[in-house]
Structure formats: C-alpha cells, structure tokens
Amino acid sequence: MKKQLLLGLLSICTFNAVAGLELANTYQDWEHYESKSFDTGEAVILGVSSVKSDGNTETVALRCTTEGVNLLFFNGLPRQELGYSASASFKNAETFTMDVWIKGKTHWATVPLDLLESFYSAESLKVELQGDGEEVEKIAVSLRGFKTMYQTLLPSCK
C-alpha cells in the first residue's frame, strides 16, 4: 500500500526524479525513501509513515518544500481555498496551529520551527484537516523516529 502511495507521490510532486524510489532505512514508525534528482543528481529524500484517521487519509510523507519541511497528508478533504491554519496538538499538550497549503486533495502542513523540539520529544501529533463547509478529518501521526527522519531529510532542503 505504501509503495502505491509513493508512486502516486512521485507523479504529483514538483521535483523531477528518476522513478527508482528506494527504501533507504527505517526509523521506528518512519520509512526513509530516496531517489536521485534527474536534474542535479542529488538525493531526493522522503519520510513516510502510516496514520490513524477518522477519514480517508492513510499515509503521511515528510518532504522539503519552498514553505519549509512539510507533512503531506494524502486523500485529504477537498477545499476551495489554497491554504488555512490547522488545529494541532501533541499528546497532553496545548493546541497550536500549523500553516496548511492545498494541492488537489493533498494537504501540506508546515512543521513550525519554534515547536521542533516538541516534535522531537512527543510520541504523536494530532492534526485536524479542514475541508469545504464543516468537514473536518482528525489525524494522528506517530512521531516515533521523527527526529531521525527530520534530521536525515534536512540537508537535502534547498
């Protein structure tokens, strides 16, 4: 299932990489995938994890974008606006907001740098994706292995 979603990711992402996406490592609940960029030959790195959702989202990917490092939620709710602030929280912690950008049904939630240490130490993250009208999808993402995955991904960000 993850492999099919990763192939779908390659088709929607803006980078131009060879289709040879390979599993490079596993960090607890996160899988580290790599491919070489067709343009530059540098490594394109993705972190992938399963999620628990009360909707259709089954997978999240960690990827560098122009907005920063983002969590990409696949099969998210359709929404007419290009972005919004999502409600998020760590287990037993206060709620905070994450900037979310939308492309099709994929919601891209930017990891706030000022909360990075909390992402590293928390066991999970809960995010409420918002669709049109009053549609909301509640998602829980495991953060076990997130720190290693994030630090592995970071050098590939330009």
Short mmCIF file of C-alpha atoms in Angstrom, two decimals:
data_model
loop_
_atom_site.label_atom_id
_atom_site.label_comp_id
_atom_site.label_asym_id
_atom_site.label_seq_id
_atom_site.Cartn_x
_atom_site.Cartn_y
_atom_site.Cartn_z
CA MET A 1 0.00 0.00 0.00
CA LYS A 2 2.78 2.45 0.91
CA LYS A 3 4.61 1.68 -2.33
CA GLN A 4 1.49 2.56 -4.39
CA LEU A 5 1.11 5.83 -2.48
CA LEU A 6 4.79 6.63 -3.01
CA LEU A 7 4.44 6.09 -6.75
CA GLY A 8 1.45 8.43 -6.66
CA LEU A 9 3.56 10.95 -4.75
CA LEU A 10 6.18 10.88 -7.47
CA SER A 11 3.56 11.75 -10.04
CA ILE A 12 2.25 14.79 -8.12
CA CYS A 13 5.49 16.20 -6.70
CA THR A 14 7.16 19.14 -8.39
CA PHE A 15 10.65 17.65 -8.39
CA ASN A 16 11.94 15.73 -11.38
CA ALA A 17 13.35 12.47 -10.06
CA VAL A 18 14.05 9.09 -11.53
CA ALA A 19 11.26 6.62 -10.71
CA GLY A 20 13.70 4.44 -8.75
CA LEU A 21 12.49 5.45 -5.30
CA GLU A 22 14.10 3.06 -2.85
CA LEU A 23 13.69 2.33 0.85
CA ALA A 24 16.94 3.51 2.43
CA ASN A 25 16.22 2.96 6.13
CA THR A 26 13.55 2.66 8.80
CA TYR A 27 13.47 4.84 11.92
CA GLN A 28 10.83 3.36 14.23
CA ASP A 29 7.49 4.38 12.61
CA TRP A 30 9.09 6.35 9.74
CA GLU A 31 10.47 4.92 6.48
CA HIS A 32 13.23 6.83 4.67
CA TYR A 33 12.94 6.70 0.86
CA GLU A 34 15.45 8.16 -1.61
CA SER A 35 15.83 8.76 -5.30
CA LYS A 36 18.34 10.74 -7.34
CA SER A 37 17.17 14.01 -8.84
CA PHE A 38 17.15 13.80 -12.62
CA ASP A 39 18.29 17.44 -12.86
CA THR A 40 21.03 17.65 -10.25
CA GLY A 41 21.86 14.05 -9.33
CA GLU A 42 21.39 14.93 -5.66
CA ALA A 43 19.32 12.75 -3.34
CA VAL A 44 15.60 13.45 -3.08
CA ILE A 45 14.53 12.26 0.38
CA LEU A 46 11.06 11.46 1.69
CA GLY A 47 9.94 10.23 5.08
CA VAL A 48 6.77 8.11 5.07
CA SER A 49 4.55 6.91 7.90
CA SER A 50 1.09 5.44 8.35
CA VAL A 51 -1.52 7.50 10.19
CA LYS A 52 -4.72 6.91 12.14
CA SER A 53 -7.62 8.87 10.70
CA ASP A 54 -11.36 9.18 11.06
CA GLY A 55 -11.44 9.88 7.30
CA ASN A 56 -9.63 8.68 4.19
CA THR A 57 -6.03 9.65 4.90
CA GLU A 58 -3.81 6.58 5.31
CA THR A 59 -0.30 7.91 4.78
CA VAL A 60 1.75 11.00 5.52
CA ALA A 61 5.08 11.97 3.95
CA LEU A 62 7.75 14.33 5.26
CA ARG A 63 9.26 16.44 2.49
CA CYS A 64 11.11 19.71 1.89
CA THR A 65 9.11 22.34 0.01
CA THR A 66 9.51 26.06 -0.62
CA GLU A 67 7.49 26.73 2.56
CA GLY A 68 9.81 24.60 4.72
CA VAL A 69 9.61 20.99 5.85
CA ASN A 70 6.05 19.75 5.37
CA LEU A 71 3.91 16.82 6.37
CA LEU A 72 1.92 15.78 3.29
CA PHE A 73 -1.45 14.22 4.06
CA PHE A 74 -2.78 12.18 1.13
CA ASN A 75 -6.51 11.78 0.39
CA GLY A 76 -7.27 14.85 2.49
CA LEU A 77 -10.53 16.71 2.20
CA PRO A 78 -11.31 18.82 -0.88
CA ARG A 79 -11.18 22.57 -0.19
CA GLN A 80 -11.58 25.57 -2.49
CA GLU A 81 -9.10 27.80 -0.64
CA LEU A 82 -5.38 27.36 -1.24
CA GLY A 83 -4.50 27.32 2.46
CA TYR A 84 -5.62 27.62 6.06
CA SER A 85 -4.43 27.27 9.66
CA ALA A 86 -4.99 23.77 11.03
CA SER A 87 -5.51 22.96 14.68
CA ALA A 88 -2.82 20.60 16.01
CA SER A 89 -1.64 19.23 19.35
CA PHE A 90 0.78 16.83 20.95
CA LYS A 91 -0.45 14.27 23.47
CA ASN A 92 -1.40 16.09 26.71
CA ALA A 93 -0.32 19.47 25.33
CA GLU A 94 -1.87 22.76 24.31
CA THR A 95 -3.30 23.25 20.86
CA PHE A 96 -1.25 25.16 18.28
CA THR A 97 -1.71 26.00 14.61
CA MET A 98 0.10 24.72 11.55
CA ASP A 99 0.03 26.50 8.19
CA VAL A 100 -1.52 24.20 5.61
CA TRP A 101 -1.30 24.51 1.82
CA ILE A 102 -3.53 22.53 -0.52
CA LYS A 103 -2.87 20.98 -3.92
CA GLY A 104 -5.81 18.89 -5.11
CA LYS A 105 -6.81 16.78 -2.11
CA THR A 106 -3.32 16.79 -0.61
CA HIS A 107 -2.87 19.00 2.46
CA TRP A 108 0.72 20.16 3.17
CA ALA A 109 1.19 21.13 6.84
CA THR A 110 4.36 23.10 7.54
CA VAL A 111 6.33 21.92 10.60
CA PRO A 112 6.70 25.04 12.82
CA LEU A 113 10.39 25.56 13.60
CA ASP A 114 9.63 27.05 17.02
CA LEU A 115 7.98 23.73 18.02
CA LEU A 116 10.63 21.43 16.55
CA GLU A 117 11.90 20.25 19.95
CA SER A 118 8.32 19.32 20.88
CA PHE A 119 8.00 17.34 17.64
CA TYR A 120 11.23 15.52 18.58
CA SER A 121 10.11 14.61 22.10
CA ALA A 122 6.40 13.89 21.56
CA GLU A 123 5.05 10.43 20.78
CA SER A 124 2.33 11.63 18.42
CA LEU A 125 0.80 14.62 16.70
CA LYS A 126 -2.91 15.20 16.18
CA VAL A 127 -3.98 17.43 13.29
CA GLU A 128 -7.44 18.49 12.13
CA LEU A 129 -7.55 18.92 8.35
CA GLN A 130 -10.37 21.18 7.18
CA GLY A 131 -12.42 20.71 4.03
CA ASP A 132 -15.15 22.78 2.48
CA GLY A 133 -18.13 23.54 4.71
CA GLU A 134 -17.83 21.95 8.12
CA GLU A 135 -15.89 18.87 7.00
CA VAL A 136 -13.00 18.01 9.32
CA GLU A 137 -10.68 15.00 9.27
CA LYS A 138 -8.86 14.17 12.51
CA ILE A 139 -5.48 12.52 12.00
CA ALA A 140 -2.92 11.11 14.43
CA VAL A 141 0.68 10.79 13.25
CA SER A 142 3.27 8.80 15.18
CA LEU A 143 6.37 10.85 15.95
CA ARG A 144 8.42 7.82 16.97
CA GLY A 145 11.53 8.12 14.77
CA PHE A 146 10.50 11.58 13.51
CA LYS A 147 13.64 13.30 14.86
CA THR A 148 15.99 10.98 12.98
CA MET A 149 13.87 11.22 9.81
CA TYR A 150 13.70 15.03 10.02
CA GLN A 151 17.45 15.38 10.60
CA THR A 152 18.15 12.99 7.71
CA LEU A 153 15.86 15.00 5.41
CA LEU A 154 17.07 18.48 6.39
CA PRO A 155 20.41 18.50 4.49
CA SER A 156 18.50 17.83 1.23
CA CYS A 157 16.44 21.03 1.64
CA LYS A 158 17.50 23.91 -0.61
#
